[in-house]
Coordinates of C-alpha atoms and ligand atoms in Angstrom, one line a residue:
M1 CA 0.0 0.0 0.0
T2 CA 1.1 3.6 -0.6
T3 CA -0.4 6.7 0.9
S4 CA 0.2 10.4 0.0
A5 CA -0.3 13.9 1.4
P6 CA 0.1 17.2 -0.3
G7 CA 2.5 20.0 0.3
K8 CA 1.2 23.5 1.0
L9 CA 1.6 27.2 0.4
L10 CA 0.6 29.8 2.9
L11 CA -1.4 32.5 1.2
F12 CA -2.2 35.0 4.0
G13 CA -1.6 35.3 7.7
D14 CA 2.0 34.1 8.0
H15 CA 3.4 34.5 11.5
A16 CA 0.2 35.9 12.9
V17 CA -1.2 32.4 12.8
V18 CA 1.4 31.3 15.4
Y19 CA -0.4 33.7 17.9
G20 CA -3.8 32.2 17.2
H21 CA -4.9 34.5 14.4
P22 CA -6.4 32.9 11.3
C23 CA -4.5 32.2 8.0
I24 CA -5.4 30.9 4.6
V25 CA -3.4 28.0 3.2
T26 CA -3.8 26.0 0.0
A27 CA -2.7 22.4 -0.5
I28 CA -0.6 22.0 -3.7
S29 CA -0.2 19.4 -6.4
E30 CA 3.3 18.4 -5.1
R31 CA 2.9 15.3 -2.9
L32 CA 4.8 13.2 -0.4
Y33 CA 4.4 9.4 -0.7
V34 CA 4.8 6.8 2.1
S35 CA 5.0 3.0 1.6
E36 CA 6.3 0.1 3.5
G37 CA 10.1 -0.4 3.5
E38 CA 13.3 0.7 5.1
A39 CA 13.7 4.5 5.2
A40 CA 16.9 6.4 4.5
G41 CA 17.9 10.0 5.4
D42 CA 15.9 12.0 8.0
T43 CA 13.6 9.4 9.5
R44 CA 12.5 11.4 12.6
F45 CA 8.9 12.0 11.5
L46 CA 8.4 8.5 10.2
D47 CA 9.9 7.0 13.4
A48 CA 7.6 9.2 15.5
A49 CA 4.5 8.2 13.5
I50 CA 5.5 4.5 13.9
A51 CA 6.0 5.1 17.7
A52 CA 2.5 6.6 17.9
W53 CA 0.4 4.2 15.8
G54 CA 2.7 1.5 14.4
K55 CA 3.3 -2.1 15.5
Q56 CA 6.7 -3.4 16.5
G57 CA 8.9 -4.1 13.4
T58 CA 6.9 -1.7 11.1
T59 CA 9.1 0.1 8.6
L60 CA 8.0 3.0 6.4
S61 CA 9.8 4.9 3.7
A62 CA 9.0 8.2 2.0
T63 CA 9.5 9.7 -1.5
S64 CA 8.5 13.1 -2.6
T65 CA 7.7 14.9 -5.9
F66 CA 9.3 18.1 -4.4
S67 CA 12.5 19.1 -2.6
G68 CA 12.3 19.8 1.1
K69 CA 14.2 23.0 0.4
Y70 CA 11.2 24.9 -0.9
G71 CA 9.3 25.2 2.4
F72 CA 6.3 23.3 1.1
G73 CA 5.8 21.5 4.4
S74 CA 7.4 18.1 3.7
S75 CA 7.7 17.3 7.4
S76 CA 4.0 17.7 8.0
A77 CA 3.1 15.9 4.8
V78 CA 5.3 12.9 5.6
T79 CA 3.9 12.6 9.1
V80 CA 0.3 12.8 7.9
A81 CA 0.9 10.2 5.0
A82 CA 2.6 7.9 7.5
L83 CA -0.3 8.0 10.0
K84 CA -2.7 7.3 7.1
M85 CA -0.6 4.3 6.2
L86 CA -0.7 3.0 9.8
R87 CA -4.4 3.5 10.3
P88 CA -6.2 3.9 6.9
N89 CA -9.5 4.3 8.6
A90 CA -8.5 7.0 11.0
T91 CA -10.6 10.3 10.8
H92 CA -9.1 13.5 9.6
K93 CA -9.4 14.8 13.2
E94 CA -7.4 11.9 14.6
I95 CA -4.7 12.2 11.9
F96 CA -4.5 16.0 12.4
E97 CA -4.2 15.9 16.2
T98 CA -1.6 13.1 16.3
A99 CA 0.4 14.6 13.4
Y100 CA 0.4 18.1 14.9
K101 CA 1.6 16.7 18.2
I102 CA 4.5 14.8 16.5
V103 CA 5.5 17.9 14.4
L104 CA 5.4 20.1 17.5
D105 CA 7.5 17.6 19.5
I106 CA 10.2 17.5 16.8
Q107 CA 10.2 21.1 15.6
G108 CA 9.4 22.9 18.8
V109 CA 7.3 25.6 17.0
G110 CA 4.5 25.7 14.5
S111 CA 0.8 26.7 14.3
G112 CA -0.2 23.4 12.6
F113 CA -1.6 25.0 9.4
D114 CA 0.6 22.8 7.3
V115 CA -0.5 19.7 9.1
A116 CA -4.1 20.7 8.5
A117 CA -3.5 21.3 4.8
A118 CA -1.8 18.0 4.4
T119 CA -4.7 16.3 6.1
V120 CA -7.8 17.8 4.7
G121 CA -6.5 19.4 1.5
G122 CA -8.2 22.1 -0.5
T123 CA -7.9 25.8 0.5
I124 CA -8.6 26.4 4.2
L125 CA -9.1 29.2 6.7
Y126 CA -7.1 27.9 9.7
G127 CA -6.6 29.3 13.2
E128 CA -6.4 28.7 16.9
G129 CA -4.3 25.5 16.7
G130 CA -7.0 23.8 14.6
K131 CA -10.2 25.0 16.4
V132 CA -10.9 27.1 13.3
L133 CA -10.7 24.9 10.2
E134 CA -13.0 26.0 7.3
Q135 CA -12.7 24.6 3.8
L136 CA -13.2 27.4 1.3
P137 CA -15.4 26.8 -1.9
I138 CA -12.6 27.7 -4.3
K139 CA -11.3 25.9 -7.4
Q140 CA -8.0 27.0 -8.8
I141 CA -6.1 30.0 -7.6
P142 CA -4.2 32.0 -10.4
L143 CA -1.0 31.6 -8.4
L144 CA 2.6 31.8 -9.5
V145 CA 5.5 30.8 -7.3
G146 CA 9.2 31.9 -7.3
Y147 CA 11.8 30.2 -5.1
T148 CA 14.5 32.6 -3.8
G149 CA 17.1 29.9 -3.7
V150 CA 17.5 30.5 0.0
K151 CA 16.5 27.8 2.5
V152 CA 15.1 29.1 5.7
D153 CA 14.9 27.7 9.2
T154 CA 11.3 28.4 10.3
A155 CA 12.1 28.2 14.0
T156 CA 14.7 31.0 13.6
M157 CA 12.2 33.2 11.9
V158 CA 9.5 32.5 14.4
K159 CA 11.9 33.3 17.2
S160 CA 12.9 36.6 15.6
V161 CA 9.2 37.6 15.5
A162 CA 8.8 36.5 19.2
Q163 CA 11.7 38.7 20.1
K164 CA 10.3 41.7 18.3
R165 CA 6.9 41.1 20.0
E166 CA 8.6 41.1 23.4
K167 CA 10.3 44.4 22.7
E168 CA 7.3 46.1 21.0
P169 CA 4.2 44.2 22.2
E170 CA 1.7 46.9 21.2
K171 CA 3.1 47.5 17.7
V172 CA 3.3 43.8 16.9
G173 CA -0.1 43.2 18.4
R174 CA -1.5 45.9 16.1
I175 CA 0.3 44.3 13.1
F176 CA -1.3 40.9 13.9
E177 CA -4.8 42.5 14.2
A178 CA -4.3 44.2 10.8
I179 CA -3.2 41.0 9.2
E180 CA -6.3 39.2 10.6
T181 CA -8.5 41.9 9.0
I182 CA -6.7 41.2 5.7
V183 CA -7.1 37.4 6.0
L184 CA -10.8 37.8 6.6
E185 CA -11.3 40.0 3.6
A186 CA -9.1 37.8 1.5
K187 CA -11.3 34.8 2.3
E188 CA -14.4 36.7 1.0
K189 CA -12.6 37.9 -2.1
M190 CA -11.1 34.5 -2.9
I191 CA -14.6 32.9 -2.7
E192 CA -15.9 35.7 -5.0
G193 CA -13.0 35.2 -7.4
D194 CA -12.0 38.8 -7.2
W195 CA -8.3 38.1 -7.8
E196 CA -7.4 41.7 -8.5
R197 CA -8.5 42.6 -4.9
V198 CA -6.8 39.4 -3.6
G199 CA -3.6 40.8 -5.1
R200 CA -4.0 44.1 -3.4
L201 CA -4.5 42.3 -0.1
M202 CA -1.3 40.3 -0.7
D203 CA 0.5 43.6 -1.1
F204 CA -1.0 44.9 2.2
N205 CA -0.1 41.6 4.0
Q206 CA 3.5 41.9 2.6
E207 CA 3.8 45.4 4.0
Y208 CA 3.1 44.1 7.5
L209 CA 5.5 41.2 7.1
R210 CA 8.1 43.7 6.1
D211 CA 7.4 45.6 9.3
L212 CA 7.8 42.4 11.3
G213 CA 11.3 42.1 9.7
V214 CA 10.8 38.8 7.9
S215 CA 11.2 39.9 4.3
S216 CA 14.6 39.8 2.5
E217 CA 16.2 41.6 -0.4
K218 CA 15.8 38.6 -2.6
L219 CA 12.1 38.3 -1.8
E220 CA 11.6 42.0 -2.4
S221 CA 13.4 41.8 -5.8
L222 CA 11.2 38.9 -6.9
I223 CA 8.1 40.8 -5.7
V224 CA 9.1 43.9 -7.6
A225 CA 9.8 41.9 -10.7
A226 CA 6.5 40.0 -10.6
K227 CA 4.5 43.2 -10.1
A228 CA 6.3 45.1 -12.8
A229 CA 5.5 42.3 -15.2
G230 CA 1.8 42.5 -14.4
A231 CA 1.0 40.5 -11.2
W232 CA -2.0 41.8 -9.3
G233 CA -0.1 41.5 -6.0
A234 CA 2.7 39.5 -4.4
K235 CA 4.1 38.5 -1.0
L236 CA 6.4 36.1 0.7
S237 CA 4.9 32.7 1.7
G238 CA 5.7 31.1 5.0
A239 CA 8.4 32.0 7.4
G240 CA 10.1 34.6 5.2
G241 CA 13.9 35.4 5.0
G242 CA 13.9 33.3 1.8
D243 CA 11.8 30.3 0.6
C244 CA 9.1 31.3 -1.8
M245 CA 7.5 34.4 -3.2
I246 CA 3.9 34.0 -4.4
C247 CA 1.7 36.2 -6.6
V248 CA -1.7 36.2 -8.2
A249 CA -1.8 37.2 -11.9
P250 CA -3.9 37.3 -15.0
E251 CA -3.5 34.3 -17.3
D252 CA -2.2 36.4 -20.2
K253 CA 0.6 37.9 -18.1
K254 CA 1.8 34.5 -16.7
E255 CA 4.7 33.9 -19.2
F256 CA 5.9 37.5 -18.9
I257 CA 5.9 37.2 -15.1
E258 CA 7.7 33.9 -15.1
E259 CA 10.4 35.4 -17.3
A260 CA 10.7 38.4 -14.9
I261 CA 11.0 36.1 -11.9
T262 CA 13.8 34.1 -13.6
K263 CA 15.6 37.3 -14.6
A264 CA 15.5 38.5 -11.0
G265 CA 17.3 35.4 -10.0
G266 CA 14.3 33.3 -8.8
E267 CA 13.4 29.8 -9.8
V268 CA 9.8 29.4 -11.1
I269 CA 8.0 26.5 -9.6
H270 CA 4.9 25.1 -11.4
I271 CA 2.3 23.9 -9.0
S272 CA -1.5 23.8 -9.0
T273 CA -3.5 24.7 -5.9
N274 CA -6.4 23.3 -4.0
A275 CA -5.1 19.7 -4.1
E276 CA -6.7 16.7 -2.4
G277 CA -5.7 15.9 1.2
V278 CA -4.2 12.7 2.5
R279 CA -5.3 9.6 0.6
V280 CA -4.6 5.9 0.0
E281 CA -2.9 5.7 -3.5
S282 CA -3.0 1.9 -3.9
Ligands
LIG306 C1 6.0 29.0 8.4 O1 5.7 28.3 7.2 C2 4.8 29.8 8.8 C3 4.8 30.5 10.1 O2 3.6 31.2 10.3 C4 5.0 29.4 11.2 C5 3.8 28.6 11.5 O3 2.7 29.0 11.3 O4 4.0 27.4 11.9 C6 5.9 31.5 10.2

């Protein structure tokens, strides 16, 4: 038997979600596959899944259609796919709760949005450690992705925001509130399919991420390039400091924008959004 779970891209609400605010995340077409067999490399997540739900002597291995360097959430996806392998009839709630605990134990930080996306799939409004989990009625998002070439350690970025929050609690609190307002409007506009407004909201969200100190020169140059080439709006996705830039754009500008991202030193990554959650493949 083989199971799989999707990677994710965070669309809105990065960092604020760590403090209980909502975010919007979409599951992407890149997937992580788990089957029986001896694993190689980093086996921490597989081992923890086996310790939670496996029998003695169980071995699991993982393969992926994407590199762990992009920040697509491979740790969460591997954990979720492994739990599905061990208990194919477990509910989404059981898988989410067990996987989130494993990921938190190993990584030390994390809001769990990536675990939720890997489990239920689609595009979701997520918050409060999973108490808010609403699947949005959206099909495809006109999303383009540029990788900066810089791999980021999420825990380091989360800690830098925590330090800023300690120093300037009121300012950072206001930023999180403003991001929440953006997230809630983005939810409505995405459902309506008003992608031009969604782009503007990405720009607003990016301004606050910049204020939090989590953007980078490379991210900014990809953002500028994408917007100059016709994107409706652009922002970093995830922890910041590197990883990926995302933008929404009209179909007829797509090629132009991809060229601009490449010229600015980014790597264009082709994905589709709103992918199915964890599943048994065979
Ligand atoms: C990292 O991909 C996104 C953060 O919001 C951390 C998290 O929510 O776990 C920075």
